[in-house]
mmCIF file of C-alpha atoms in Angstrom:
data_model
loop_
_atom_site.group_PDB
_atom_site.id
_atom_site.type_symbol
_atom_site.label_atom_id
_atom_site.label_comp_id
_atom_site.label_asym_id
_atom_site.label_seq_id
_atom_site.Cartn_x
_atom_site.Cartn_y
_atom_site.Cartn_z
ATOM 1 C CA MET C 109 10.636 20.672 -0.366
ATOM 2 C CA LYS C 110 10.048 16.971 2.022
ATOM 3 C CA TYR C 111 8.543 14.035 0.339
ATOM 4 C CA ALA C 112 8.000 11.163 1.850
ATOM 5 C CA CYS C 113 6.738 7.630 0.537
ATOM 6 C CA PHE C 114 4.336 5.029 2.934
ATOM 7 C CA ILE C 115 4.703 1.560 1.894
ATOM 8 C CA ASP C 116 1.993 -1.264 2.561
ATOM 9 C CA GLU C 117 1.107 -4.471 0.841
ATOM 10 C CA SER C 118 -2.102 -6.905 -0.098
ATOM 11 C CA GLY C 119 -1.357 -10.566 -0.127
ATOM 12 C CA ASP C 120 1.004 -12.180 1.496
ATOM 13 C CA HIS C 121 4.150 -12.467 0.579
ATOM 14 C CA VAL C 122 5.037 -16.331 0.806
ATOM 15 C CA LEU C 123 5.460 -18.005 -2.854
ATOM 16 C CA LYS C 124 2.486 -20.406 -2.165
ATOM 17 C CA ILE C 125 -0.722 -19.432 -4.526
ATOM 18 C CA ASP C 126 -4.375 -18.830 -2.134
ATOM 19 C CA LYS C 127 -7.150 -19.593 -5.025
ATOM 20 C CA ASP C 128 -9.453 -17.032 -3.059
ATOM 21 C CA TYR C 129 -6.301 -14.220 -3.537
ATOM 22 C CA PRO C 130 -3.641 -15.062 -6.074
ATOM 23 C CA ILE C 131 -1.757 -12.065 -6.713
ATOM 24 C CA PHE C 132 -0.071 -9.891 -4.538
ATOM 25 C CA VAL C 133 0.449 -5.654 -4.850
ATOM 26 C CA LEU C 134 3.179 -3.664 -3.010
ATOM 27 C CA CYS C 135 1.752 0.044 -3.173
ATOM 28 C CA GLY C 136 3.910 3.315 -2.030
ATOM 29 C CA VAL C 137 1.910 6.653 -1.547
ATOM 30 C CA LEU C 138 4.098 9.841 -2.507
ATOM 31 C CA LEU C 139 3.296 12.974 -0.914
ATOM 32 C CA THR C 140 5.012 15.629 1.168
ATOM 33 C CA LYS C 141 5.808 16.202 4.554
ATOM 34 C CA GLU C 142 3.041 19.441 5.052
ATOM 35 C CA GLU C 143 0.909 16.954 3.459
ATOM 36 C CA HIS C 144 0.945 14.461 5.080
ATOM 37 C CA ASP C 145 1.709 16.365 8.674
ATOM 38 C CA ASN C 146 -0.670 18.775 8.344
ATOM 39 C CA ARG C 147 -3.774 17.887 5.670
ATOM 40 C CA LEU C 148 -3.662 14.162 5.710
ATOM 41 C CA THR C 149 -3.175 13.827 9.620
ATOM 42 C CA LYS C 150 -6.638 16.841 9.464
ATOM 43 C CA LEU C 151 -8.700 14.573 7.613
ATOM 44 C CA LEU C 152 -7.671 11.168 8.546
ATOM 45 C CA ASN C 153 -8.796 11.943 12.227
ATOM 46 C CA GLU C 154 -11.923 13.662 11.625
ATOM 47 C CA LEU C 155 -12.876 10.401 9.671
ATOM 48 C CA LYS C 156 -11.817 8.123 12.735
ATOM 49 C CA THR C 157 -14.151 10.497 14.936
ATOM 50 C CA LYS C 158 -16.990 10.313 12.996
ATOM 51 C CA HIS C 159 -17.069 6.709 12.331
ATOM 52 C CA PHE C 160 -15.131 5.202 15.110
ATOM 53 C CA GLY C 161 -15.416 7.664 18.368
ATOM 54 C CA ARG C 162 -11.544 8.720 18.342
ATOM 55 C CA THR C 163 -8.353 9.076 16.652
ATOM 56 C CA THR C 164 -6.642 6.963 18.049
ATOM 57 C CA ILE C 165 -7.620 3.714 16.195
ATOM 58 C CA ILE C 166 -5.060 2.290 13.892
ATOM 59 C CA LEU C 167 -7.162 2.524 10.210
ATOM 60 C CA HIS C 168 -6.220 -1.716 8.912
ATOM 61 C CA THR C 169 -8.642 -2.671 6.204
ATOM 62 C CA ALA C 170 -7.971 -6.014 6.813
ATOM 63 C CA GLU C 171 -9.861 -5.599 10.040
ATOM 64 C CA PHE C 172 -12.826 -3.619 8.670
ATOM 65 C CA LEU C 173 -13.714 -5.615 6.098
ATOM 66 C CA ARG C 174 -14.042 -8.921 8.011
ATOM 67 C CA PRO C 175 -14.374 -7.479 11.577
ATOM 68 C CA ARG C 176 -13.462 -10.731 14.345
ATOM 69 C CA SER C 177 -16.116 -10.206 16.987
ATOM 70 C CA LEU C 178 -19.315 -8.410 17.842
ATOM 71 C CA ASN C 179 -17.440 -5.908 20.423
ATOM 72 C CA SER C 180 -14.797 -4.969 17.296
ATOM 73 C CA VAL C 181 -14.354 -1.098 17.191
ATOM 74 C CA TYR C 182 -15.307 -1.895 13.077
ATOM 75 C CA TYR C 183 -18.267 -4.074 13.757
ATOM 76 C CA PRO C 184 -20.733 -1.205 12.840
ATOM 77 C CA LEU C 185 -19.015 -0.947 9.462
ATOM 78 C CA CYS C 186 -21.095 -4.518 8.699
ATOM 79 C CA ASP C 187 -24.315 -2.513 8.796
ATOM 80 C CA VAL C 188 -24.533 -1.536 4.743
ATOM 81 C CA ASN C 189 -25.654 1.929 5.572
ATOM 82 C CA LYS C 190 -22.758 2.544 7.713
ATOM 83 C CA ARG C 191 -20.344 1.306 5.986
ATOM 84 C CA ASN C 192 -21.179 3.059 2.156
ATOM 85 C CA ASP C 193 -21.363 6.470 4.539
ATOM 86 C CA PHE C 194 -17.606 5.178 6.043
ATOM 87 C CA TYR C 195 -16.500 4.982 2.201
ATOM 88 C CA LYS C 196 -18.042 7.761 0.559
ATOM 89 C CA ASP C 197 -15.982 10.271 3.816
ATOM 90 C CA LEU C 198 -13.195 7.845 3.041
ATOM 91 C CA GLU C 199 -13.638 8.968 -1.471
ATOM 92 C CA ASN C 200 -13.680 12.162 -0.636
ATOM 93 C CA LEU C 201 -10.593 12.041 1.530
ATOM 94 C CA ILE C 202 -8.444 10.101 -1.042
ATOM 95 C CA ARG C 203 -9.892 13.241 -3.945
ATOM 96 C CA ASN C 204 -8.887 15.836 -1.410
ATOM 97 C CA ILE C 205 -5.376 14.785 -0.859
ATOM 98 C CA ASP C 206 -2.442 15.809 -3.227
ATOM 99 C CA PHE C 207 -0.457 12.371 -3.141
ATOM 100 C CA LYS C 208 0.579 9.947 -5.955
ATOM 101 C CA ILE C 209 0.229 6.281 -5.738
ATOM 102 C CA ILE C 210 2.889 3.510 -6.994
ATOM 103 C CA ALA C 211 1.665 0.374 -7.201
ATOM 104 C CA ILE C 212 3.836 -3.179 -8.513
ATOM 105 C CA SER C 213 1.576 -6.031 -8.371
ATOM 106 C CA VAL C 214 2.464 -9.670 -9.017
ATOM 107 C CA SER C 215 0.264 -12.525 -10.234
ATOM 108 C CA LYS C 216 1.945 -15.639 -8.478
ATOM 109 C CA PRO C 217 0.515 -17.837 -11.072
ATOM 110 C CA ASP C 218 2.426 -16.330 -13.595
ATOM 111 C CA TYR C 219 5.465 -15.608 -11.779
ATOM 112 C CA LEU C 220 5.978 -19.105 -10.176
ATOM 113 C CA ALA C 221 5.350 -21.031 -13.382
ATOM 114 C CA ASP C 222 8.183 -18.516 -15.678
ATOM 115 C CA PHE C 223 10.882 -18.137 -12.457
ATOM 116 C CA LYS C 224 10.042 -21.584 -10.770
ATOM 117 C CA GLU C 225 13.152 -22.253 -7.859
ATOM 118 C CA VAL C 226 14.335 -19.123 -8.820
ATOM 119 C CA ALA C 227 11.250 -17.570 -7.765
ATOM 120 C CA GLN C 228 12.055 -14.132 -5.183
ATOM 121 C CA ASP C 229 9.755 -13.296 -2.325
ATOM 122 C CA PRO C 230 7.246 -11.012 -3.755
ATOM 123 C CA TYR C 231 7.542 -8.613 -1.477
ATOM 124 C CA LEU C 232 11.393 -8.016 -1.973
ATOM 125 C CA LEU C 233 10.558 -8.320 -5.538
ATOM 126 C CA SER C 234 8.252 -5.700 -5.923
ATOM 127 C CA THR C 235 11.122 -3.353 -3.907
ATOM 128 C CA LYS C 236 13.381 -2.774 -6.666
ATOM 129 C CA PRO C 237 10.633 -1.350 -9.676
ATOM 130 C CA LEU C 238 8.740 0.988 -6.900
ATOM 131 C CA VAL C 239 11.920 2.509 -5.278
ATOM 132 C CA LYS C 240 13.036 2.845 -8.940
ATOM 133 C CA THR C 241 9.896 4.343 -9.905
ATOM 134 C CA VAL C 242 10.723 6.764 -6.846
ATOM 135 C CA CYS C 243 13.681 7.813 -8.074
ATOM 136 C CA LEU C 244 12.349 8.695 -11.145
ATOM 137 C CA LEU C 245 10.038 11.066 -9.514
ATOM 138 C CA HIS C 246 12.313 12.610 -7.429
ATOM 139 C CA GLN C 247 13.688 13.582 -10.538
ATOM 140 C CA GLU C 248 10.933 14.974 -12.785
ATOM 141 C CA LEU C 249 10.177 16.868 -9.451
ATOM 142 C CA LYS C 250 13.661 18.521 -9.328
ATOM 143 C CA LEU C 251 14.225 17.396 -5.073
ATOM 144 C CA ASN C 252 16.410 18.556 -3.186
ATOM 145 C CA GLU C 253 16.191 16.001 -0.200
ATOM 146 C CA PRO C 254 16.479 12.528 -0.711
ATOM 147 C CA ILE C 255 12.813 11.327 -0.155
ATOM 148 C CA ASP C 256 12.116 9.182 3.205
ATOM 149 C CA PHE C 257 10.853 5.106 2.126
ATOM 150 C CA ILE C 258 8.631 4.654 5.050
ATOM 151 C CA ALA C 259 7.163 0.910 5.021
ATOM 152 C CA GLU C 260 5.454 -0.608 8.247
ATOM 153 C CA SER C 261 7.302 -3.150 10.677
ATOM 154 C CA ARG C 262 6.527 -6.645 9.888
ATOM 155 C CA ASN C 263 8.340 -8.943 12.572
ATOM 156 C CA ASN C 264 12.030 -8.938 13.058
ATOM 157 C CA GLU C 265 13.405 -11.560 10.294
ATOM 158 C CA LEU C 266 11.306 -10.028 7.717
ATOM 159 C CA ASP C 267 12.536 -6.431 8.672
ATOM 160 C CA LYS C 268 16.557 -8.174 8.775
ATOM 161 C CA GLN C 269 15.615 -9.394 5.220
ATOM 162 C CA LEU C 270 13.910 -5.921 3.927
ATOM 163 C CA MET C 271 16.300 -3.635 5.163
ATOM 164 C CA ALA C 272 19.001 -6.096 3.370
ATOM 165 C CA ASN C 273 17.343 -5.268 0.618
ATOM 166 C CA TYR C 274 17.612 -2.066 0.464
ATOM 167 C CA GLN C 275 21.319 -2.200 1.238
ATOM 168 C CA TYR C 276 21.715 -4.002 -1.661
ATOM 169 C CA LEU C 277 19.473 -1.528 -4.026
ATOM 170 C CA ASN C 278 21.528 1.604 -2.575
ATOM 171 C CA SER C 279 24.965 -0.424 -4.308
ATOM 172 C CA SER C 280 23.450 -1.133 -7.649
ATOM 173 C CA ILE C 281 21.184 1.875 -8.357
ATOM 174 C CA PRO C 282 23.612 4.903 -9.215
ATOM 175 C CA ARG C 283 22.805 8.327 -7.011
ATOM 176 C CA ILE C 284 20.399 6.509 -5.211
ATOM 177 C CA ALA C 285 21.587 7.945 -1.745
ATOM 178 C CA GLU C 286 20.512 11.587 -3.261
ATOM 179 C CA MET C 287 17.225 9.960 -4.290
ATOM 180 C CA VAL C 288 16.184 8.140 -1.369
ATOM 181 C CA ALA C 289 16.761 7.407 1.628
ATOM 182 C CA PHE C 290 15.595 4.293 3.772
ATOM 183 C CA PRO C 291 14.557 4.627 7.546
ATOM 184 C CA ASN C 292 13.919 1.484 10.062
ATOM 185 C CA PRO C 293 10.621 -0.005 9.292
ATOM 186 C CA VAL C 294 7.559 2.042 11.836
ATOM 187 C CA LYS C 295 5.828 -0.047 13.962
ATOM 188 C CA LYS C 296 1.818 -0.135 13.513
ATOM 189 C CA ASP C 297 1.119 0.995 16.796
ATOM 190 C CA LYS C 298 3.408 4.903 16.189
ATOM 191 C CA ASN C 299 -0.280 5.559 14.248
ATOM 192 C CA VAL C 300 1.265 6.604 11.021
ATOM 193 C CA VAL C 301 -1.416 8.288 8.815
ATOM 194 C CA GLY C 302 0.576 7.993 5.694
ATOM 195 C CA LEU C 303 1.113 4.195 6.470
ATOM 196 C CA GLN C 304 -2.744 4.005 6.841
ATOM 197 C CA LEU C 305 -3.497 5.771 3.578
ATOM 198 C CA ALA C 306 -1.254 3.377 1.661
ATOM 199 C CA ASP C 307 -3.017 0.766 3.866
ATOM 200 C CA LEU C 308 -6.598 2.019 3.081
ATOM 201 C CA VAL C 309 -5.631 2.228 -1.163
ATOM 202 C CA VAL C 310 -3.809 -1.179 -1.925
ATOM 203 C CA THR C 311 -6.537 -3.380 -0.976
ATOM 204 C CA PRO C 312 -8.718 -1.853 -3.465
ATOM 205 C CA ILE C 313 -6.248 -2.028 -6.066
ATOM 206 C CA GLY C 314 -6.219 -5.542 -5.415
ATOM 207 C CA ARG C 315 -9.806 -5.879 -5.931
ATOM 208 C CA ASN C 316 -9.882 -4.478 -9.239
ATOM 209 C CA LEU C 317 -6.777 -6.067 -10.361
ATOM 210 C CA LEU C 318 -9.013 -9.068 -9.235
ATOM 211 C CA ASP C 319 -12.236 -7.460 -10.528
ATOM 212 C CA ARG C 320 -14.053 -8.405 -6.941
ATOM 213 C CA LYS C 321 -16.453 -6.150 -5.870
ATOM 214 C CA GLN C 322 -15.358 -2.309 -4.601
ATOM 215 C CA TYR C 323 -16.565 -0.988 -1.426
ATOM 216 C CA LEU C 324 -15.590 2.349 -2.850
ATOM 217 C CA ASN C 325 -15.458 4.473 -6.122
ATOM 218 C CA PHE C 326 -12.422 3.482 -7.620
ATOM 219 C CA ASP C 327 -11.868 5.921 -9.706
ATOM 220 C CA CYS C 328 -10.588 8.141 -7.250
ATOM 221 C CA ILE C 329 -7.474 5.202 -6.748
ATOM 222 C CA LYS C 330 -7.479 5.881 -10.703
ATOM 223 C CA SER C 331 -7.168 9.561 -11.339
ATOM 224 C CA LYS C 332 -3.846 9.069 -8.750
ATOM 225 C CA LEU C 333 -2.068 4.947 -10.077
ATOM 226 C CA LYS C 334 0.216 3.993 -12.165
ATOM 227 C CA LEU C 335 0.694 0.292 -11.783
ATOM 228 C CA PHE C 336 3.344 -2.221 -12.759
ATOM 229 C CA LYS C 337 2.690 -5.603 -13.140
ATOM 230 C CA ILE C 338 5.201 -8.601 -12.957
ATOM 231 C CA PRO C 339 4.922 -10.699 -15.427
ATOM 232 C CA ALA C 340 3.711 -8.552 -18.085
ATOM 233 C CA ASP C 341 1.742 -11.258 -18.840
ATOM 234 C CA TRP C 342 -0.957 -12.605 -16.380
ATOM 235 C CA SER C 343 -3.080 -15.231 -18.491
ATOM 236 C CA ARG C 344 -2.071 -18.084 -16.324
ATOM 237 C CA LEU C 345 -4.047 -15.966 -13.358
ATOM 238 C CA LYS C 346 -7.227 -16.642 -15.257
ATOM 239 C CA ASN C 347 -7.889 -20.187 -15.209
ATOM 240 C CA ILE C 348 -7.098 -19.825 -10.915
ATOM 241 C CA THR C 349 -10.193 -17.382 -10.583
#
């Protein structure tokens, strides 16, 4: 059975503390190709059609939390009733899709205090524990094919850095090629539903870690979530938030 892990992030990858959002979360959603191509695609397209009138829209949480203009396709979600209806349908979708969530979360205040000048880009830092966890799941599931590790393209330079990091992981983790494959990052306009699912769950994970208001019942995510924190102690974060 073929699996894929779709990757998205919440927060800025730069080594600078944003007091409004002082963490970084890298999230992978793991599901079978069959579940992705059939059930998830069907349910997500139904959600898009019901709330936005078309399936070609590419769901992006940052935009529908803060619509840019009155002409935004997401502007109707400013209405509290429409927003609540959307999130209820999203909760049902998350509950009804068979997938796992792996999230690597970085407290920037604690990480930078501990590692100072040798601190690494949080995105690249988070990639190794995410890949290693996916490798362990590959072994637990006793799969015969590698799991595709599919990330969204950001820009040419960042994509090059990510692929170089993947090459390093290929040389540093025993038998990794049997467990994980690293295709090139995918452009957002490809409308990949797995990447949109990752986008839809990663922001609630970040908001939960910061004890911020949620727009959906977090239990639908929590039941599927395996969470890791970098570093283990987040005591300095409390001084920021």
